[in-house]
XYZ file of C-alpha atoms in Angstrom:
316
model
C -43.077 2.633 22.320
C -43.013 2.049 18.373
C -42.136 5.115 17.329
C -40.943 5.313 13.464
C -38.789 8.018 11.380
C -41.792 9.436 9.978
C -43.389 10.871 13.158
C -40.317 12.629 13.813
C -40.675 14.188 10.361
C -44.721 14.737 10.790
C -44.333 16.381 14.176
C -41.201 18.649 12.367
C -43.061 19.463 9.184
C -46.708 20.331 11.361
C -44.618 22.711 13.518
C -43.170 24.353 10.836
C -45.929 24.426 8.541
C -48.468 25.523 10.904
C -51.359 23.457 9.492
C -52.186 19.933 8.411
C -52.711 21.092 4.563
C -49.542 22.641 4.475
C -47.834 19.796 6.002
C -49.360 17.281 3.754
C -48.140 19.248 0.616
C -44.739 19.828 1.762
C -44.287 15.725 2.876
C -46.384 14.644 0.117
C -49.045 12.973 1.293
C -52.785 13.456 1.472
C -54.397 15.564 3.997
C -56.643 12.391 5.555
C -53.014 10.157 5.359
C -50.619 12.752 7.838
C -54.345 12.788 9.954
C -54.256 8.933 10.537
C -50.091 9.230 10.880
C -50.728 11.662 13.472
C -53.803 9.799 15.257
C -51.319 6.907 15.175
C -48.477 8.414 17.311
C -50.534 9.942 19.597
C -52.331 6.603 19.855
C -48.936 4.690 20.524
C -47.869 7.994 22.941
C -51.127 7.776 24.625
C -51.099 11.662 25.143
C -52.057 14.395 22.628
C -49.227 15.974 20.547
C -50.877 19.217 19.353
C -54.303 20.904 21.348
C -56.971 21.663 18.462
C -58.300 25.071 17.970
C -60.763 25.058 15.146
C -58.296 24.349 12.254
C -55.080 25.386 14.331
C -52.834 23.033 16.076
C -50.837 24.212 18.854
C -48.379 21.897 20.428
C -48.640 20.342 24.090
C -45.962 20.602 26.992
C -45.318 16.651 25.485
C -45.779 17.839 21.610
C -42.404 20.363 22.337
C -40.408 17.719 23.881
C -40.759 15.204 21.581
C -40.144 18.255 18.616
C -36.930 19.166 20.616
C -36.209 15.675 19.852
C -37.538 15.401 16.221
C -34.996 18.463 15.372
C -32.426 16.962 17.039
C -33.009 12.941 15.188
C -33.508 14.960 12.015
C -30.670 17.392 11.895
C -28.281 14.092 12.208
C -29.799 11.969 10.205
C -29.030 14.997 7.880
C -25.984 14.790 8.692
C -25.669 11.002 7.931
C -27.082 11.077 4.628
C -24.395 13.832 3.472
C -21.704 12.072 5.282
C -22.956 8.768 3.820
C -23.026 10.570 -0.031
C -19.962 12.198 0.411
C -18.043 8.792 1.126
C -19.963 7.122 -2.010
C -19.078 10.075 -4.282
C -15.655 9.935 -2.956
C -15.391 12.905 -0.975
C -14.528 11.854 2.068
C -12.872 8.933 3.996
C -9.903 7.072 4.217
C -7.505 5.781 1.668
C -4.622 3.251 2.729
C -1.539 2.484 0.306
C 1.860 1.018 -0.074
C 4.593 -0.037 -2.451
C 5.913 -3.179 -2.839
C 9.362 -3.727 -1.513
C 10.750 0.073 -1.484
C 11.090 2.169 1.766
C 11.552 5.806 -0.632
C 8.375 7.564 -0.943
C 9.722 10.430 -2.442
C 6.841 10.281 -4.726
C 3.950 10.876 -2.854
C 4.061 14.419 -1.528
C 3.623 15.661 -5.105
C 0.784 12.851 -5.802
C -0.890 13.619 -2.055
C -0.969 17.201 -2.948
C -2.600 16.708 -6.193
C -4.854 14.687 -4.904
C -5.919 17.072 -1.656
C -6.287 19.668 -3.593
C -9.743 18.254 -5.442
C -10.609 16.441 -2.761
C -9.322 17.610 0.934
C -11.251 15.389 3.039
C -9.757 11.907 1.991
C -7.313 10.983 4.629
C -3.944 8.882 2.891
C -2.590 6.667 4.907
C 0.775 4.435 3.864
C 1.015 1.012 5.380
C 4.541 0.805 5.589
C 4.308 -3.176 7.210
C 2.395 -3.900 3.326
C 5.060 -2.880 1.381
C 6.790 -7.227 1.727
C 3.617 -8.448 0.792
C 1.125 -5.591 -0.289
C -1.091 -8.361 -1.702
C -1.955 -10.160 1.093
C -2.441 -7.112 2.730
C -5.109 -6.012 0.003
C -7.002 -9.176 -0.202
C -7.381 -9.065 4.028
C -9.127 -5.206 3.116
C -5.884 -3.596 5.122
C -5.146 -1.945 2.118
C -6.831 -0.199 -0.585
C -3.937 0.336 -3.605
C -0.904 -1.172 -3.955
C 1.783 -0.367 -6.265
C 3.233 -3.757 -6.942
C 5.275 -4.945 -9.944
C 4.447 -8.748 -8.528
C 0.711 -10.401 -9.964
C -0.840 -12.858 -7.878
C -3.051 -15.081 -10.209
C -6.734 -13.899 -7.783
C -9.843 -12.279 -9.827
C -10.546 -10.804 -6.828
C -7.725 -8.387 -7.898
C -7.645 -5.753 -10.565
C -3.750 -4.776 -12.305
C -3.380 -1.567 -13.799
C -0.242 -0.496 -15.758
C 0.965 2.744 -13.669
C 4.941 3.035 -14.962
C 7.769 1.351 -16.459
C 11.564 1.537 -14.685
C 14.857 -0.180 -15.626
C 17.107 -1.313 -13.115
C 20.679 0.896 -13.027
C 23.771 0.429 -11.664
C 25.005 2.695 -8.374
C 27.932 3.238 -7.840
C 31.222 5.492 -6.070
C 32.548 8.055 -8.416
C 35.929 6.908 -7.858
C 35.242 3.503 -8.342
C 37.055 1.402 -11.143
C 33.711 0.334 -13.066
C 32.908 3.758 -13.155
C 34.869 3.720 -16.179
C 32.535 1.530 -18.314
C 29.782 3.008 -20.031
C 27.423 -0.134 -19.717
C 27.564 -2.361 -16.126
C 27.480 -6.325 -17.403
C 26.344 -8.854 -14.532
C 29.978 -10.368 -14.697
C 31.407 -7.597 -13.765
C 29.548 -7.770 -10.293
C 32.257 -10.813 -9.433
C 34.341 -10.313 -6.787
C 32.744 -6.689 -6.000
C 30.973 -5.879 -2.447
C 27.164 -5.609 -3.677
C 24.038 -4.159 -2.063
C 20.474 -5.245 -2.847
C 17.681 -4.939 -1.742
C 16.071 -7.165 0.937
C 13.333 -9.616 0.211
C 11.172 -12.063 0.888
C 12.032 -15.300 -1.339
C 8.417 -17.113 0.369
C 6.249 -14.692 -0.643
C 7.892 -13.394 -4.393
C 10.016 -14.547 -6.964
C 13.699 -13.688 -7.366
C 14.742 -10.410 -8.301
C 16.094 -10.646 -11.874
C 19.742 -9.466 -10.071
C 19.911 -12.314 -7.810
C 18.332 -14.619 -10.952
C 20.888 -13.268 -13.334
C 23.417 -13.905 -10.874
C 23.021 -17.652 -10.136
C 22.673 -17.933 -13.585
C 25.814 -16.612 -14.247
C 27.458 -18.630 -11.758
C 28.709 -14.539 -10.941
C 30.128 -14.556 -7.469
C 30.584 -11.041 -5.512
C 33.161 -10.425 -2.356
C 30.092 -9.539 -0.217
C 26.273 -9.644 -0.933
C 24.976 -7.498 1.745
C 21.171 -6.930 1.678
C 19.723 -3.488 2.890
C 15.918 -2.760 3.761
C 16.097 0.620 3.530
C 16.824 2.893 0.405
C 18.472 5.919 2.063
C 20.608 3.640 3.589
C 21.914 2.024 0.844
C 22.711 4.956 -0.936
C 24.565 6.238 1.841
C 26.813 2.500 1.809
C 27.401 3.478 -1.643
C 28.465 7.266 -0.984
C 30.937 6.450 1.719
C 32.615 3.520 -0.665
C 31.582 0.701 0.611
C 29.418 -0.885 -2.062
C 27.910 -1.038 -5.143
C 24.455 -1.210 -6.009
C 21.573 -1.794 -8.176
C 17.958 0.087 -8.141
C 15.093 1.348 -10.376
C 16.228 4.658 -11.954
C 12.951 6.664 -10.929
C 14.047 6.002 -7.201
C 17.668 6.587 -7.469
C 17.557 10.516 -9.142
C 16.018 12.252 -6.445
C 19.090 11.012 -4.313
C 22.068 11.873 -6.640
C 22.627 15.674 -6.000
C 25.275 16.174 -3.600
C 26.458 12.875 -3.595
C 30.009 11.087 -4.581
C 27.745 8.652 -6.968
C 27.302 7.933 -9.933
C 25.183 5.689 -12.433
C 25.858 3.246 -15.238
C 23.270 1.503 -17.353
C 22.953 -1.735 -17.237
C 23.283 -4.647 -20.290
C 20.313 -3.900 -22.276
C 18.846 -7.456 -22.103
C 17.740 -6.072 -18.527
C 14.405 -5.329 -19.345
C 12.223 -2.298 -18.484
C 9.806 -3.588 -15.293
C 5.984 -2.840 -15.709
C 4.598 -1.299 -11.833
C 1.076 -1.621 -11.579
C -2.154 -0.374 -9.333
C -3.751 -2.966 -7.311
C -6.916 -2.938 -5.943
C -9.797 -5.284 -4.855
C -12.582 -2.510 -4.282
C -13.761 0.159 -6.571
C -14.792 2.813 -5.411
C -14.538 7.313 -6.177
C -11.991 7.608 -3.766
C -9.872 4.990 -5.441
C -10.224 5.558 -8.683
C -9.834 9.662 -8.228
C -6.242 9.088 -6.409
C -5.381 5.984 -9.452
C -5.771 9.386 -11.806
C -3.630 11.234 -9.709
C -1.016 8.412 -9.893
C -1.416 7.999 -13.463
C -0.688 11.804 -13.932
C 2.154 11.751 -11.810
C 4.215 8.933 -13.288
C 3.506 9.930 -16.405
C 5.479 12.887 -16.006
C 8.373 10.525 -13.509
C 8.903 8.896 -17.288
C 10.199 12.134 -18.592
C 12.480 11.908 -15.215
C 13.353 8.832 -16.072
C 14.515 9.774 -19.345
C 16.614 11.973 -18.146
C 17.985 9.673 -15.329
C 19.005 7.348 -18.393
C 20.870 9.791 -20.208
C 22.689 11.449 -16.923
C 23.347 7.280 -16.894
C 25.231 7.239 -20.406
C 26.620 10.541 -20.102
C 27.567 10.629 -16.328
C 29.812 14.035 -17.563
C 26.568 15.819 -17.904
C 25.624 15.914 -14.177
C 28.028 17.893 -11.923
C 29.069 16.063 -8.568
């Protein structure tokens, strides 16, 4: 049987309406067009769909079956439409993410909550596996944002400017470089350092690691550490120092035996930006919530810097 879309909706509206006139008003057509439409199914059915009683149509034993199933077709292609508007207006769906190199996402609670409260049904979900090479990850479509501070020369890609950080020194409160107000790469010779692990195929060095070839700066022990918790724990029990972006060093500082030093100012501020190959509500709804929220990590920042120069002002 050929049976379209529109003789669901004829057989719905007749029902409804009670009469062909009504029914051709309400699906705008003309009286002699929903006659043929109707003449058509019942062609293609080869059984009548409604008996005829003078200008009243009353529906057959076959005319309320294939209603039950007009209501039913309807009601989710209903459904469909809504569900297909709400994803297209960004309401709902799915949103993956991740953050190049770090394993702290201290961050997101406050930029997830932001976000579900104006828009609930928009599931977040963090690729943690992206976060060595978020790029390739976006360009395959496993990943919708990424907060990367690395560019890969693609127009398929679109950079936005989402933060600055500056890289500052970690390090035991009782140990001897402590003292110094400002951390020079020198005086990481001979001391046991913790960085950050990374992937030297896929980005290029960390300005650390370039500073310190450079240099020709050689530490007791270069130890490299995926995860941030656990470096900062290395660092709290004395056996290490370290180096990481102020933003994701403060929330970790209270209660610990740590403290920070700034480093040479020739370290330049790092610019973090949004990634993204699609564009689409839901993205560009939870890039304003990110925007918002670092915005206000600067001022945290700030303060991280002074705490940094002034390590007296922060109790232990």
């Amino acid at each position: 049987m050929n049976i379209a879309l529109h003789h669901f909706r004829l057989i719905d509206t007749i029902s409804k309406e009670g009469s062909l006139t009504k029914a051709a008003s309400a699906l705008h057509l003309t009286q002699s067009a929903l006659s043929h439409q109707l003449k058509e199914l019942e062609k293609e059915l080869d059984i009548e769909v409604f008996h005829r009683q003078g200008k009243k149509l009353q529906l057959t034993e076959v005319g309320y079956r294939f209603l039950r199933s007009s209501e039913k077709i309807l009601a989710e292609i209903r459904t469909l439409e809504e569900d297909i508007n709400n994803y297209k207006n960004g309401k709902t769906g799915k949103l993956n993410i991740s953050m190049q190199c770090y394993t702290a996402y201290h961050w997101l609670p406050g930029v997830i909550k932001d976000f579900k409260s104006q828009w609930p049904d928009i599931n977040i979900n963090i690729v943690s596996d992206a976060s060595r090479r978020p790029l390739e990850y976006l360009m395959r479509g496993d990943l919708d944002l990424g907060i990367v501070r690395t560019q890969m020369v693609n127009t398929q890609i679109v950079y936005e400017p989402i933060f600055e950080d500056r890289l500052i020194c970690i390090l035991p409160a009782d140990h001897p470089l402590a003292k110094k107000a400002v951390i020079d790469i020198c005086d990481f010779q001979d001391q046991e350092l913790i960085l950050a692990l990374y992937d030297p195929s896929y980005q290029e060095t960390p300005v650390i690691e370039t500073l310190i070839q450079e240099q020709h700066v050689k530490p007791k022990t270069l130890s490299r550490i995926h995860y941030t918790d656990a470096t900062i724990e290395m660092v709290n029990a004395g056996l290490g120092i370290s180096v990481m972006a102020d933003w994701i060093v403060k929330p970790y500082l209270p209660g610990k035996h740590i403290v920070t030093k700034p480093l040479h100012h020739s370290i330049a501020k790092r610019t973090w930006y949004a990634a993204t190959c699609k564009d689409t509500p839901a993205i560009q709804n939870f890039l304003s919530c990110l925007k918002n929220h670092f915005c206000k990590t600067e001022l945290l920042c700030n303060d991280v810097e002074e705490v940094a120069a002034y390590p007296e002002l922060r109790a232990i």
